[in-house]
Amino acid sequence: MALDKNQIAQRIAQELEHNTYVNLGIGIPTLVANYIPKGIDIEFQSENGVLGMGPFPFEGDEDPDLINAGKQTITTLDGAALFDSSTSFAMIRGQHVQLTVLGAMEVSENGDIANWKIPGKMVKGMGGAMDLVASADNIIVAMMHTNRAGESKILKKCTLPITGVNCVKKVVTNLAVLEVTEKGFKLLERAPGVSIEKIKNATEAKLIIEGEVPEMNI
Amino acid sequence: MINKIVDNIEKALEGVESNMTFMFGGFGLSGIPENAIASLSQKEIFGLTCISNNAGVDDFGLGLLLQRKQIKKMISSYVGENAEFERQMLSGELEVDLIPQGSLAERCRAAGAGIPAFFTPAGYGTEVAQGKEVREYNGKPHILETALSADFAFVKAWKGDTTGNLIFKGTARNFNPLMAMAGKITVAEVEELVPAGDLDPNQIHTPGIFVQRIFQGAKYEKRIEQRTVRTKK
């Protein structure tokens, strides 16, 4: 069975390391916060200026002065800090934020990512994505393996305008966990019950397959 | 102390003209200078270049200036919430310069800090890098970004005092302190204006030296763009 969005988030949550600062993008990445493993302490950064972001507020407690980068109302946890946009991107560019999880339209086998523009169709802007992907030490992409037309989003080369070069380290999709290596995408894990054949058929890029490919532990 | 108070919003906006460059603090609709925007949208000024992380929504924030076609060019990082904006951009009426959010923040800060340009890795290898100088530092390519200043910067704070010191609340701080530094004339509007001495100097976010005019906003709608809640169990 291919994973749903929550299960993709759940699998990514297994990548979280104790005592680290993490920036989650909009969409599937946001769901990662729901699956932090026991014993792992994480602080979430949102680039509009908060560290120690908490869950959504209870109804009636929404504060227009407290939002995340997706403009959603949020809360802060004990120990949180607030700051301006320049300080926020100092944390990002200065590699103080250790992990960035974000969505993508395409990822290529050298680690390029495209997620900000479809020429002539969607021109909303890159927001903080270009700063994030240019600097984070570890970048994990959360996305569906194929687009709505059924075409692979895992490509030899991105076709859309790119957001950053050579930056993605790992991709978790509804079908597989892929690592970006110097030689291309290495298939690390497959979704429970999904065959290697099926993953190959859904992937335009070449896959490096070494030995047994285990199923994800979801 | 130097007194920055202006009697009313008309005085606060004195000197704004067509074809000027304005900065607006705020992220989405959070921390935007609501009163200044509303008042500017009533004026016969056009051909504006506006620097703001976002462009408001159709009927609030910078959407008000877009509706009246007062804006010639927008410099932003993300503009996805505004149908009129998209229409004007796709029809070519509106010029749009999209730049990475961190670069936008730093370009404002740099102008205020007297730094004309800096190198950043953000945008290297993308459309953003076109025509920009590339240099390698520590084995990694960076692109040259220049400082951004403005004829007027409009910012909004939670509290301010008569000498222009500002304190922001929550994530409504965002671009406000940086744009305050980058304006030739910075106009700060605040929810609460107090006499000099009432604010603890230890708690000031933006020192009054960056603010030329200050006034208390008549009212604040503080619209929420994405109301997300959890239910009590």
XYZ file of C-alpha atoms in Angstrom:
451
model
C 0.000 0.000 0.000
C 1.253 3.442 -0.889
C 1.486 5.784 2.091
C -0.945 8.612 2.747
C 0.281 12.092 3.627
C 0.207 11.426 7.361
C 2.268 8.282 6.930
C 4.854 10.164 4.860
C 5.094 12.630 7.757
C 5.345 9.743 10.199
C 8.254 8.230 8.262
C 10.061 11.582 8.108
C 9.604 11.993 11.850
C 11.872 8.954 12.267
C 14.674 11.091 10.827
C 14.420 13.677 13.619
C 17.456 13.835 15.872
C 17.436 14.667 19.565
C 18.095 18.311 20.551
C 17.874 19.828 17.096
C 16.223 22.835 15.494
C 13.944 22.060 12.565
C 12.089 24.140 9.974
C 8.977 22.538 8.502
C 7.532 23.772 5.212
C 3.871 24.069 4.274
C 1.785 20.950 3.500
C 2.967 17.431 4.379
C 6.036 18.760 6.279
C 3.762 20.538 8.774
C 2.293 17.136 9.739
C 5.723 15.886 10.860
C 5.228 17.785 14.135
C 2.440 15.324 15.031
C 4.788 12.311 15.066
C 7.869 13.310 17.076
C 9.250 10.068 18.554
C 9.350 9.714 22.351
C 12.562 10.941 23.933
C 13.404 13.244 21.033
C 13.464 16.948 21.896
C 12.944 19.244 18.903
C 12.385 22.961 18.563
C 10.496 24.077 15.501
C 11.504 27.294 13.780
C 9.165 29.217 11.530
C 10.908 31.731 9.298
C 8.500 34.572 9.996
C 10.159 34.837 13.392
C 9.497 32.162 16.013
C 11.484 29.391 17.630
C 9.676 26.950 19.886
C 6.468 26.902 17.889
C 3.622 24.954 19.478
C 0.368 23.465 18.186
C -2.617 25.392 16.839
C -4.466 27.382 19.525
C -7.719 26.243 21.056
C -10.747 27.863 19.499
C -11.115 31.368 20.874
C -7.410 31.701 21.692
C -6.303 32.673 18.168
C -3.932 35.651 18.152
C -3.458 37.653 14.919
C 0.009 38.567 16.204
C 1.082 34.927 16.427
C 1.258 33.034 13.146
C 3.605 30.677 11.319
C 5.115 31.159 7.876
C 1.996 29.586 6.359
C 0.058 32.445 8.010
C -1.760 29.951 10.235
C -2.532 30.870 13.838
C -0.178 29.055 16.244
C 0.924 28.968 19.871
C 4.367 29.113 21.459
C 5.788 26.587 23.883
C 7.649 27.339 27.131
C 11.107 28.528 26.170
C 10.000 29.985 22.842
C 11.674 33.048 21.326
C 10.437 35.693 18.893
C 12.584 37.731 16.514
C 12.664 39.699 13.276
C 13.012 38.279 9.748
C 16.700 39.111 9.440
C 17.550 37.236 12.652
C 15.341 34.390 11.498
C 17.250 33.976 8.250
C 20.541 34.342 10.110
C 19.508 31.151 11.909
C 18.805 29.534 8.547
C 21.710 30.868 6.467
C 24.099 30.480 9.385
C 23.146 26.775 9.588
C 21.900 27.003 13.151
C 18.703 25.332 11.978
C 19.834 21.780 11.371
C 17.046 20.241 9.347
C 14.642 21.573 6.748
C 11.687 19.503 5.593
C 9.850 20.821 2.572
C 7.552 19.859 -0.265
C 8.555 19.827 -3.926
C 7.187 19.635 -7.433
C 10.351 17.976 -8.746
C 13.652 16.652 -7.408
C 16.545 15.671 -9.653
C 19.229 13.038 -9.131
C 21.929 15.598 -8.330
C 19.751 16.992 -5.522
C 18.229 19.997 -7.324
C 14.755 20.940 -6.178
C 11.953 22.799 -7.971
C 9.046 23.990 -5.868
C 8.310 27.647 -6.466
C 7.094 28.373 -9.953
C 5.215 26.905 -12.903
C 5.853 29.391 -15.734
C 2.628 30.920 -17.008
C 0.530 29.115 -14.396
C 1.625 29.502 -10.824
C 3.705 32.518 -9.925
C 3.419 32.989 -6.206
C 7.022 33.441 -5.271
C 9.637 31.462 -3.420
C 9.027 32.859 0.053
C 11.841 31.552 2.233
C 12.408 28.347 0.259
C 15.496 29.533 -1.644
C 17.230 30.685 1.536
C 16.325 27.424 3.271
C 17.551 25.071 0.564
C 20.734 27.070 -0.078
C 21.924 26.696 3.482
C 20.439 23.841 5.517
C 22.859 21.024 6.298
C 20.145 18.442 5.957
C 17.204 18.792 3.598
C 14.466 16.187 3.369
C 11.752 16.468 0.748
C 8.257 15.220 1.501
C 6.077 14.680 -1.559
C 3.997 12.320 -3.633
C 6.094 10.224 -6.010
C 4.115 11.310 -9.070
C 2.074 14.396 -9.975
C -1.677 14.495 -10.643
C -1.072 13.495 -14.268
C 0.771 10.419 -13.012
C 4.183 11.699 -14.122
C 7.282 11.064 -12.053
C 8.477 13.914 -9.817
C 11.780 12.085 -9.326
C 13.736 13.142 -12.371
C 17.124 12.989 -14.058
C 16.878 16.749 -14.441
C 14.268 19.225 -13.204
C 12.031 20.685 -15.924
C 10.605 23.517 -13.804
C 12.576 26.573 -12.608
C 14.704 25.346 -9.729
C 14.700 26.602 -6.162
C 18.171 25.363 -5.292
C 21.015 23.249 -6.649
C 22.613 20.167 -5.211
C 20.901 20.445 -1.876
C 18.336 17.669 -1.239
C 19.695 14.805 0.855
C 16.687 12.536 1.102
C 13.221 12.191 -0.415
C 10.302 10.472 1.291
C 7.336 9.791 -1.000
C 4.176 7.743 -0.798
C 6.142 4.898 -2.431
C 9.725 5.060 -1.253
C 12.579 6.561 0.730
C 15.350 7.743 -1.575
C 18.781 9.032 -0.752
C 20.514 11.486 -3.059
C 24.040 10.133 -3.580
C 26.865 11.271 -5.853
C 25.749 8.611 -8.324
C 22.033 9.456 -8.167
C 18.967 8.269 -6.260
C 19.525 5.249 -4.057
C 16.411 3.320 -3.094
C 16.629 2.907 0.676
C 13.153 1.689 1.605
C 9.833 0.953 -0.030
C 6.325 1.536 1.285
C 4.796 -1.578 2.859
C 3.633 -3.952 0.125
C 4.951 -1.786 -2.724
C 7.236 -3.653 -5.118
C 10.548 -2.397 -6.470
C 9.040 -2.801 -9.921
C 6.226 -0.409 -9.094
C 8.679 2.175 -7.751
C 10.856 1.826 -10.859
C 7.833 2.367 -13.095
C 6.899 5.541 -11.217
C 10.429 6.948 -11.378
C 11.952 8.721 -14.365
C 15.406 8.954 -12.818
C 17.655 5.925 -12.607
C 17.448 4.106 -9.277
C 20.427 2.601 -7.529
C 19.286 -0.629 -5.919
C 21.711 -2.542 -3.737
C 20.683 -5.854 -2.185
C 17.434 -6.249 -0.286
C 15.335 -3.090 -0.074
C 13.451 -3.197 3.235
C 9.914 -1.992 3.793
C 9.393 1.221 5.751
C 8.561 0.812 9.382
C 5.227 2.681 9.716
C 14.344 63.808 24.130
C 13.630 64.287 20.454
C 9.908 64.301 19.870
C 8.701 62.236 16.878
C 4.980 62.568 17.421
C 2.817 63.819 14.581
C -0.681 65.081 15.361
C -2.545 63.051 12.813
C -2.136 60.618 9.960
C -2.136 63.418 7.371
C 0.978 64.864 8.994
C 2.453 61.385 9.174
C 2.087 60.975 5.423
C 3.258 64.465 4.487
C 5.542 64.386 1.452
C 4.332 61.149 -0.139
C 4.221 61.509 -3.903
C 3.614 59.538 -7.056
C 6.504 57.369 -8.333
C 8.085 57.022 -4.895
C 9.392 53.801 -3.355
C 7.628 52.663 -0.193
C 8.357 49.832 2.228
C 5.649 48.146 4.247
C 6.352 45.949 7.259
C 4.290 42.842 7.953
C 4.134 39.150 7.143
C 0.905 38.206 5.413
C -1.552 40.462 7.226
C 0.263 40.213 10.553
C 1.960 43.407 11.664
C 1.034 45.497 8.630
C 0.687 49.290 8.985
C -3.080 49.204 8.523
C -3.756 52.882 9.090
C -1.044 54.146 6.762
C -2.130 51.770 4.001
C -5.795 52.744 4.321
C -4.883 56.419 4.148
C -2.483 56.011 1.218
C -5.233 54.191 -0.681
C -7.328 57.392 -0.479
C -4.614 59.568 -2.004
C -4.094 60.526 -5.632
C -0.637 59.010 -5.811
C 0.275 56.452 -8.452
C 3.241 54.710 -10.053
C 4.478 53.467 -6.690
C 7.189 50.892 -6.139
C 6.248 48.875 -3.065
C 8.621 46.661 -1.126
C 6.760 44.250 1.113
C 7.116 40.542 1.841
C 3.540 39.966 0.635
C 0.923 41.947 -1.256
C -2.064 41.707 1.058
C -5.380 40.144 0.088
C -7.933 41.516 -2.367
C -9.711 43.827 0.069
C -7.153 44.393 2.819
C -3.553 45.452 3.217
C -1.727 46.332 -0.005
C -4.684 44.870 -1.923
C -6.292 48.277 -1.335
C -3.524 50.044 -3.284
C -3.616 47.387 -5.998
C -7.353 47.836 -6.482
C -6.807 51.495 -7.318
C -3.830 50.613 -9.520
C -1.531 52.828 -7.475
C 1.297 50.318 -7.603
C 3.595 50.134 -10.625
C 6.047 47.615 -9.220
C 6.016 45.134 -6.334
C 9.148 43.726 -4.728
C 8.124 40.724 -2.613
C 8.962 37.133 -1.734
C 5.486 35.612 -1.818
C 2.303 36.966 -3.350
C -0.032 34.010 -3.530
C -3.134 35.289 -1.731
C -4.395 38.009 -4.000
C -6.452 37.448 -7.187
C -6.266 41.084 -8.357
C -2.503 40.973 -7.953
C -2.294 37.879 -10.139
C -4.521 39.442 -12.780
C -2.442 42.633 -12.959
C 0.790 40.664 -13.049
C -0.293 38.249 -15.792
C -1.706 41.118 -17.899
C 1.581 42.983 -17.568
C 0.078 46.020 -15.809
C 2.109 45.295 -12.711
C 5.839 44.731 -12.647
C 6.870 42.120 -10.089
C 10.281 41.342 -8.676
C 10.214 38.156 -6.596
C 13.201 37.688 -4.314
C 14.063 35.170 -1.589
C 12.611 36.124 1.771
C 15.896 36.069 3.673
C 17.564 38.163 0.988
C 14.692 40.643 1.147
C 15.081 41.004 4.913
C 18.843 41.330 4.724
C 18.728 43.794 1.828
C 16.570 46.104 3.947
C 18.758 45.652 7.001
C 21.897 46.252 4.906
C 20.567 49.567 3.586
C 19.861 50.719 7.130
C 23.256 49.531 8.315
C 25.229 51.281 5.563
C 26.208 48.076 3.764
C 25.644 48.549 0.018
C 25.770 44.868 -0.950
C 26.527 41.384 0.368
C 27.004 37.820 -0.846
C 24.458 35.119 -0.036
C 24.066 31.509 -1.169
C 20.286 31.908 -1.530
C 19.195 31.791 -5.145
C 22.496 30.590 -6.609
C 21.857 28.571 -9.783
C 18.269 29.859 -10.084
C 16.497 32.626 -12.018
C 17.217 34.925 -9.078
C 20.939 34.773 -9.826
C 20.608 36.003 -13.416
C 22.902 38.946 -14.056
C 24.348 38.862 -10.540
C 27.993 38.490 -9.661
C 28.926 35.037 -8.316
C 31.804 34.457 -5.918
C 32.943 31.383 -4.108
C 33.498 31.535 -0.358
C 34.418 28.459 1.689
C 34.004 26.335 -1.417
C 30.413 27.411 -1.966
C 29.047 29.772 -4.643
C 27.298 32.956 -3.470
C 25.507 35.719 -5.365
C 25.801 39.464 -4.859
C 22.657 41.158 -3.558
C 22.359 44.922 -3.166
C 20.771 46.927 -0.362
C 17.172 48.116 -0.671
C 16.097 51.500 0.651
C 12.908 53.507 0.337
C 11.627 57.088 0.313
C 9.202 56.088 3.044
C 9.068 52.999 5.255
C 5.740 52.314 6.920
C 5.967 50.082 9.962
C 3.626 48.986 12.707
C 4.507 48.229 16.328
C 2.596 47.187 19.437
C 3.894 49.983 21.669
C 5.902 53.073 20.973
C 6.983 56.170 22.822
C 7.178 59.820 21.861
C 10.852 59.530 20.952
C 10.169 56.756 18.455
C 11.259 53.677 20.397
C 9.267 50.607 19.354
C 8.250 47.292 20.881
C 6.644 44.604 18.747
C 4.426 41.734 19.778
C 4.587 38.087 18.747
C 5.414 37.354 15.132
C 4.080 40.781 14.114
C 7.703 41.946 14.362
C 8.885 40.234 11.132
C 10.116 42.841 8.586
C 9.151 45.911 10.606
C 12.456 46.572 12.428
C 14.477 46.070 9.215
C 12.326 48.337 7.100
C 12.350 50.940 9.860
C 16.128 51.047 9.383
C 15.883 51.329 5.586
C 13.445 54.214 5.190
C 14.651 57.747 4.427
C 11.531 58.694 6.352
C 10.186 55.958 8.602
C 6.613 56.344 9.747
C 5.722 54.131 12.699
C 2.151 53.526 13.738
C 1.505 51.889 17.079
C -1.392 50.413 18.984
C -0.364 52.252 22.118
C 1.669 55.464 22.247
C 3.206 56.361 25.614
C 5.411 59.195 26.942
C 9.206 58.773 26.767
C 10.270 56.996 29.926
C 7.290 54.668 30.135
C 8.964 51.902 28.127
C 11.786 49.909 29.703
C 14.949 50.680 27.646
C 15.939 47.009 28.059
C 12.878 45.932 26.145
C 13.124 48.224 23.099
C 13.267 46.320 19.775
C 13.696 49.292 17.434
C 15.549 52.304 18.871
C 13.893 55.639 18.081
C 16.790 56.803 15.925
C 15.304 54.725 13.077
C 11.884 56.380 13.355
C 11.134 59.888 12.049
C 7.389 60.061 12.708
C 5.161 58.187 15.113
C 1.417 58.128 15.714
C -1.168 55.943 17.366
C -3.378 54.141 14.846
C -7.066 55.053 15.066
C -8.102 51.400 14.968
C -6.751 47.966 14.177
C -8.708 45.227 12.460
C -5.828 42.726 12.641
C -7.387 40.316 10.225
C -6.378 36.645 10.472
C -5.498 35.063 7.134
C -5.559 31.356 8.089
C -7.545 30.645 11.220
C -6.286 27.266 12.418
C -7.413 25.805 15.757
C -7.495 22.525 17.627
C -10.496 21.326 19.553
C -10.475 20.818 23.288
C -10.595 17.160 24.225
